[in-house]
């Protein structure tokens, strides 16, 4: 049994949870998510406590126990608080601008880069160089932030590009003259 899988999930009062065979539906003040769960893992709802359980005895199901619990916990946390990932644009002339459901980046290329936002994701841009990606689905927020970062990966030597807020860029070790 997984240590993480054994932890109960406390469901807040304003969140409703429906447990199905392969899906857990979570509905809260920020929206609704349907989280698929791996086969062999089930959930039991007692009052406001949601508990992950291994349904059948099979070797190898233990690794999915903690995963399923974490995914459902992220869904509950997402519909209550949401998730945010912040990025900084560093470089002379580098900036971002929001136009409807698109973000237009000027990143030192000969053309502007247009990034379409998927449904369920909101972007806030401060000072043209600070981007906050927000949404209720943790995986989608992280993926969109990674896609934005990949438009101009940070260069550790020139310290330019799009990087996560607080990210430390690591320089490679040079050759030694031995």
PDB file of C-alpha atoms in Angstrom:
ATOM      1  CA  UNK A   1       0.000   0.000   0.000  1.00  0.00           C
ATOM      2  CA  UNK A   2       1.173   3.458  -0.850  1.00  0.00           C
ATOM      3  CA  UNK A   3       1.754   6.020   1.896  1.00  0.00           C
ATOM      4  CA  UNK A   4       0.205   8.730  -0.228  1.00  0.00           C
ATOM      5  CA  UNK A   5      -2.669   6.456  -1.253  1.00  0.00           C
ATOM      6  CA  UNK A   6      -3.577   5.856   2.395  1.00  0.00           C
ATOM      7  CA  UNK A   7      -4.054   9.576   3.120  1.00  0.00           C
ATOM      8  CA  UNK A   8      -7.720  10.599   3.118  1.00  0.00           C
ATOM      9  CA  UNK A   9      -8.910  13.493   0.964  1.00  0.00           C
ATOM     10  CA  UNK A  10     -10.972  16.034   2.895  1.00  0.00           C
ATOM     11  CA  UNK A  11     -13.731  17.357   0.631  1.00  0.00           C
ATOM     12  CA  UNK A  12     -14.765  20.983   1.402  1.00  0.00           C
ATOM     13  CA  UNK A  13     -18.450  21.810   1.990  1.00  0.00           C
ATOM     14  CA  UNK A  14     -18.965  23.629  -1.319  1.00  0.00           C
ATOM     15  CA  UNK A  15     -17.591  20.719  -3.395  1.00  0.00           C
ATOM     16  CA  UNK A  16     -19.667  17.781  -4.623  1.00  0.00           C
ATOM     17  CA  UNK A  17     -17.978  14.511  -5.544  1.00  0.00           C
ATOM     18  CA  UNK A  18     -19.538  11.667  -7.566  1.00  0.00           C
ATOM     19  CA  UNK A  19     -17.613   8.416  -7.540  1.00  0.00           C
ATOM     20  CA  UNK A  20     -18.015   6.219 -10.613  1.00  0.00           C
ATOM     21  CA  UNK A  21     -16.282   3.018 -11.664  1.00  0.00           C
ATOM     22  CA  UNK A  22     -13.569   4.627 -13.796  1.00  0.00           C
ATOM     23  CA  UNK A  23     -14.165   8.348 -13.183  1.00  0.00           C
ATOM     24  CA  UNK A  24     -14.468  10.675 -10.212  1.00  0.00           C
ATOM     25  CA  UNK A  25     -16.503  13.811 -10.993  1.00  0.00           C
ATOM     26  CA  UNK A  26     -15.651  16.860  -8.889  1.00  0.00           C
ATOM     27  CA  UNK A  27     -17.758  20.020  -8.988  1.00  0.00           C
ATOM     28  CA  UNK A  28     -16.888  23.175  -7.078  1.00  0.00           C
ATOM     29  CA  UNK A  29     -17.103  26.967  -7.126  1.00  0.00           C
ATOM     30  CA  UNK A  30     -14.502  27.378  -9.919  1.00  0.00           C
ATOM     31  CA  UNK A  31     -15.798  24.672 -12.241  1.00  0.00           C
ATOM     32  CA  UNK A  32     -16.130  20.967 -12.852  1.00  0.00           C
ATOM     33  CA  UNK A  33     -13.534  18.277 -13.537  1.00  0.00           C
ATOM     34  CA  UNK A  34     -13.846  14.595 -14.405  1.00  0.00           C
ATOM     35  CA  UNK A  35     -10.743  12.669 -13.310  1.00  0.00           C
ATOM     36  CA  UNK A  36     -10.185   9.220 -14.797  1.00  0.00           C
ATOM     37  CA  UNK A  37      -8.829   6.674 -12.356  1.00  0.00           C
ATOM     38  CA  UNK A  38      -6.707   3.625 -13.177  1.00  0.00           C
ATOM     39  CA  UNK A  39      -8.417   0.219 -13.287  1.00  0.00           C
ATOM     40  CA  UNK A  40      -8.134  -1.685 -10.028  1.00  0.00           C
ATOM     41  CA  UNK A  41      -8.383   1.460  -7.890  1.00  0.00           C
ATOM     42  CA  UNK A  42     -11.651   2.597  -6.327  1.00  0.00           C
ATOM     43  CA  UNK A  43     -12.785   5.478  -4.160  1.00  0.00           C
ATOM     44  CA  UNK A  44     -15.151   5.454  -1.212  1.00  0.00           C
ATOM     45  CA  UNK A  45     -16.923   8.594   0.005  1.00  0.00           C
ATOM     46  CA  UNK A  46     -17.956   8.716   3.682  1.00  0.00           C
ATOM     47  CA  UNK A  47     -19.312  12.084   4.765  1.00  0.00           C
ATOM     48  CA  UNK A  48     -16.708  14.584   3.610  1.00  0.00           C
ATOM     49  CA  UNK A  49     -13.796  12.102   3.528  1.00  0.00           C
ATOM     50  CA  UNK A  50     -12.759  10.492   0.240  1.00  0.00           C
ATOM     51  CA  UNK A  51     -10.530   7.426   0.505  1.00  0.00           C
ATOM     52  CA  UNK A  52      -8.622   5.617  -2.271  1.00  0.00           C
ATOM     53  CA  UNK A  53      -8.659   1.815  -2.115  1.00  0.00           C
ATOM     54  CA  UNK A  54      -7.157  -1.043  -4.075  1.00  0.00           C
ATOM     55  CA  UNK A  55     -10.131  -3.022  -5.387  1.00  0.00           C
ATOM     56  CA  UNK A  56      -8.491  -6.321  -6.384  1.00  0.00           C
ATOM     57  CA  UNK A  57      -5.346  -8.169  -5.360  1.00  0.00           C
ATOM     58  CA  UNK A  58      -2.896  -7.892  -8.209  1.00  0.00           C
ATOM     59  CA  UNK A  59       0.811  -7.278  -8.083  1.00  0.00           C
ATOM     60  CA  UNK A  60       1.653  -3.884  -9.497  1.00  0.00           C
ATOM     61  CA  UNK A  61      -1.528  -2.080  -8.426  1.00  0.00           C
ATOM     62  CA  UNK A  62       0.254  -0.440  -5.487  1.00  0.00           C
ATOM     63  CA  UNK A  63       1.981   2.025  -7.789  1.00  0.00           C
ATOM     64  CA  UNK A  64      -1.378   3.299  -9.063  1.00  0.00           C
ATOM     65  CA  UNK A  65      -2.827   3.708  -5.561  1.00  0.00           C
ATOM     66  CA  UNK A  66      -0.913   6.900  -4.725  1.00  0.00           C
ATOM     67  CA  UNK A  67      -1.220   8.182  -8.292  1.00  0.00           C
ATOM     68  CA  UNK A  68      -5.016   7.931  -8.284  1.00  0.00           C
ATOM     69  CA  UNK A  69      -5.248   9.627  -4.896  1.00  0.00           C
ATOM     70  CA  UNK A  70      -2.977  12.476  -6.034  1.00  0.00           C
ATOM     71  CA  UNK A  71      -4.947  13.029  -9.244  1.00  0.00           C
ATOM     72  CA  UNK A  72      -8.284  13.211  -7.430  1.00  0.00           C
ATOM     73  CA  UNK A  73      -6.802  15.442  -4.712  1.00  0.00           C
ATOM     74  CA  UNK A  74      -5.522  17.805  -7.430  1.00  0.00           C
ATOM     75  CA  UNK A  75      -9.016  17.886  -8.953  1.00  0.00           C
ATOM     76  CA  UNK A  76     -10.575  18.775  -5.576  1.00  0.00           C
ATOM     77  CA  UNK A  77      -7.914  21.419  -4.942  1.00  0.00           C
ATOM     78  CA  UNK A  78      -8.344  22.812  -8.473  1.00  0.00           C
ATOM     79  CA  UNK A  79     -12.111  23.375  -8.271  1.00  0.00           C
ATOM     80  CA  UNK A  80     -11.669  25.137  -4.910  1.00  0.00           C
ATOM     81  CA  UNK A  81      -8.502  27.249  -5.308  1.00  0.00           C
ATOM     82  CA  UNK A  82      -7.203  26.687  -8.836  1.00  0.00           C
ATOM     83  CA  UNK A  83      -3.570  26.502  -9.882  1.00  0.00           C
ATOM     84  CA  UNK A  84      -1.142  29.179 -11.059  1.00  0.00           C
ATOM     85  CA  UNK A  85       2.201  28.932 -12.824  1.00  0.00           C
ATOM     86  CA  UNK A  86       4.239  32.114 -13.284  1.00  0.00           C
ATOM     87  CA  UNK A  87       6.789  32.880 -15.998  1.00  0.00           C
ATOM     88  CA  UNK A  88       9.172  35.789 -16.563  1.00  0.00           C
ATOM     89  CA  UNK A  89      10.319  37.068 -19.950  1.00  0.00           C
ATOM     90  CA  UNK A  90      13.925  38.263 -19.783  1.00  0.00           C
ATOM     91  CA  UNK A  91      15.648  40.067 -22.652  1.00  0.00           C
ATOM     92  CA  UNK A  92      15.827  43.451 -24.302  1.00  0.00           C
ATOM     93  CA  UNK A  93      12.727  43.943 -26.432  1.00  0.00           C
ATOM     94  CA  UNK A  94      11.152  40.662 -25.305  1.00  0.00           C
ATOM     95  CA  UNK A  95       7.502  41.083 -24.312  1.00  0.00           C
ATOM     96  CA  UNK A  96       4.043  39.543 -24.398  1.00  0.00           C
ATOM     97  CA  UNK A  97       0.643  40.998 -25.217  1.00  0.00           C
ATOM     98  CA  UNK A  98      -2.820  39.505 -24.735  1.00  0.00           C
ATOM     99  CA  UNK A  99      -5.230  39.784 -27.681  1.00  0.00           C
ATOM    100  CA  UNK A 100      -8.505  37.973 -26.997  1.00  0.00           C
ATOM    101  CA  UNK A 101      -7.738  34.257 -26.551  1.00  0.00           C
ATOM    102  CA  UNK A 102      -4.231  34.630 -28.006  1.00  0.00           C
ATOM    103  CA  UNK A 103      -0.932  35.736 -26.536  1.00  0.00           C
ATOM    104  CA  UNK A 104       1.399  37.524 -28.965  1.00  0.00           C
ATOM    105  CA  UNK A 105       5.080  37.271 -28.040  1.00  0.00           C
ATOM    106  CA  UNK A 106       7.972  39.358 -29.313  1.00  0.00           C
ATOM    107  CA  UNK A 107      10.996  37.170 -28.567  1.00  0.00           C
ATOM    108  CA  UNK A 108      13.803  38.385 -30.780  1.00  0.00           C
ATOM    109  CA  UNK A 109      12.708  36.442 -33.847  1.00  0.00           C
ATOM    110  CA  UNK A 110      11.996  38.136 -37.171  1.00  0.00           C
ATOM    111  CA  UNK A 111       8.265  37.635 -36.588  1.00  0.00           C
ATOM    112  CA  UNK A 112       5.855  37.787 -33.638  1.00  0.00           C
ATOM    113  CA  UNK A 113       4.939  34.412 -32.117  1.00  0.00           C
ATOM    114  CA  UNK A 114       1.194  33.833 -31.619  1.00  0.00           C
ATOM    115  CA  UNK A 115       0.149  31.358 -28.915  1.00  0.00           C
ATOM    116  CA  UNK A 116      -3.495  30.193 -28.784  1.00  0.00           C
ATOM    117  CA  UNK A 117      -4.868  29.568 -25.287  1.00  0.00           C
ATOM    118  CA  UNK A 118      -6.784  26.319 -24.711  1.00  0.00           C
ATOM    119  CA  UNK A 119     -10.190  26.287 -23.027  1.00  0.00           C
ATOM    120  CA  UNK A 120     -10.014  26.418 -19.238  1.00  0.00           C
ATOM    121  CA  UNK A 121      -6.809  28.469 -19.132  1.00  0.00           C
ATOM    122  CA  UNK A 122      -6.564  32.158 -18.301  1.00  0.00           C
ATOM    123  CA  UNK A 123      -3.449  34.279 -18.680  1.00  0.00           C
ATOM    124  CA  UNK A 124      -2.632  37.527 -16.904  1.00  0.00           C
ATOM    125  CA  UNK A 125       0.257  39.658 -18.141  1.00  0.00           C
ATOM    126  CA  UNK A 126       1.896  42.258 -15.881  1.00  0.00           C
ATOM    127  CA  UNK A 127       4.443  44.806 -17.139  1.00  0.00           C
ATOM    128  CA  UNK A 128       4.612  42.920 -20.499  1.00  0.00           C
ATOM    129  CA  UNK A 129       7.265  40.616 -19.014  1.00  0.00           C
ATOM    130  CA  UNK A 130       5.485  38.649 -16.274  1.00  0.00           C
ATOM    131  CA  UNK A 131       2.947  35.965 -17.238  1.00  0.00           C
ATOM    132  CA  UNK A 132       0.607  34.129 -14.849  1.00  0.00           C
ATOM    133  CA  UNK A 133      -1.052  30.993 -16.287  1.00  0.00           C
ATOM    134  CA  UNK A 134      -4.178  30.075 -14.283  1.00  0.00           C
ATOM    135  CA  UNK A 135      -6.727  27.269 -14.408  1.00  0.00           C
ATOM    136  CA  UNK A 136      -8.420  24.481 -12.465  1.00  0.00           C
ATOM    137  CA  UNK A 137      -6.653  21.540 -14.145  1.00  0.00           C
ATOM    138  CA  UNK A 138      -3.128  21.212 -12.728  1.00  0.00           C
ATOM    139  CA  UNK A 139      -1.803  19.167 -15.634  1.00  0.00           C
ATOM    140  CA  UNK A 140      -3.154  21.589 -18.238  1.00  0.00           C
ATOM    141  CA  UNK A 141      -1.749  24.634 -16.411  1.00  0.00           C
ATOM    142  CA  UNK A 142       1.695  23.020 -16.240  1.00  0.00           C
ATOM    143  CA  UNK A 143       1.579  21.930 -19.880  1.00  0.00           C
ATOM    144  CA  UNK A 144       0.578  25.392 -21.143  1.00  0.00           C
ATOM    145  CA  UNK A 145       3.339  26.992 -19.041  1.00  0.00           C
ATOM    146  CA  UNK A 146       5.859  24.501 -20.462  1.00  0.00           C
ATOM    147  CA  UNK A 147       4.650  25.196 -24.016  1.00  0.00           C
ATOM    148  CA  UNK A 148       5.029  28.953 -23.485  1.00  0.00           C
ATOM    149  CA  UNK A 149       8.508  28.428 -22.019  1.00  0.00           C
ATOM    150  CA  UNK A 150       9.517  26.323 -25.035  1.00  0.00           C
ATOM    151  CA  UNK A 151       8.870  29.272 -27.386  1.00  0.00           C
ATOM    152  CA  UNK A 152      12.201  30.745 -26.238  1.00  0.00           C
ATOM    153  CA  UNK A 153      14.006  28.536 -23.731  1.00  0.00           C
ATOM    154  CA  UNK A 154      16.198  30.424 -21.276  1.00  0.00           C
ATOM    155  CA  UNK A 155      19.843  30.719 -22.223  1.00  0.00           C
ATOM    156  CA  UNK A 156      22.006  30.197 -19.126  1.00  0.00           C
ATOM    157  CA  UNK A 157      24.876  32.292 -20.510  1.00  0.00           C
ATOM    158  CA  UNK A 158      23.067  35.372 -21.769  1.00  0.00           C
ATOM    159  CA  UNK A 159      20.278  35.036 -19.156  1.00  0.00           C
ATOM    160  CA  UNK A 160      17.644  35.642 -21.857  1.00  0.00           C
ATOM    161  CA  UNK A 161      14.418  33.823 -22.690  1.00  0.00           C
ATOM    162  CA  UNK A 162      11.220  32.723 -20.955  1.00  0.00           C
ATOM    163  CA  UNK A 163      11.794  31.145 -17.561  1.00  0.00           C
ATOM    164  CA  UNK A 164       9.709  30.115 -14.577  1.00  0.00           C
ATOM    165  CA  UNK A 165       9.619  32.704 -11.802  1.00  0.00           C
ATOM    166  CA  UNK A 166      12.399  31.866  -9.366  1.00  0.00           C
ATOM    167  CA  UNK A 167      14.091  29.375 -11.705  1.00  0.00           C
ATOM    168  CA  UNK A 168      17.854  29.148 -11.313  1.00  0.00           C
ATOM    169  CA  UNK A 169      19.670  28.640 -14.602  1.00  0.00           C
ATOM    170  CA  UNK A 170      22.564  26.235 -14.372  1.00  0.00           C
ATOM    171  CA  UNK A 171      25.651  26.813 -16.468  1.00  0.00           C
ATOM    172  CA  UNK A 172      27.555  23.867 -17.817  1.00  0.00           C
ATOM    173  CA  UNK A 173      30.979  23.169 -16.429  1.00  0.00           C
ATOM    174  CA  UNK A 174      33.710  24.226 -18.851  1.00  0.00           C
ATOM    175  CA  UNK A 175      36.640  22.168 -20.015  1.00  0.00           C
ATOM    176  CA  UNK A 176      39.612  21.902 -17.732  1.00  0.00           C
ATOM    177  CA  UNK A 177      43.077  22.389 -19.198  1.00  0.00           C
ATOM    178  CA  UNK A 178      44.610  19.255 -17.718  1.00  0.00           C
TER     179      UNK A 178
END
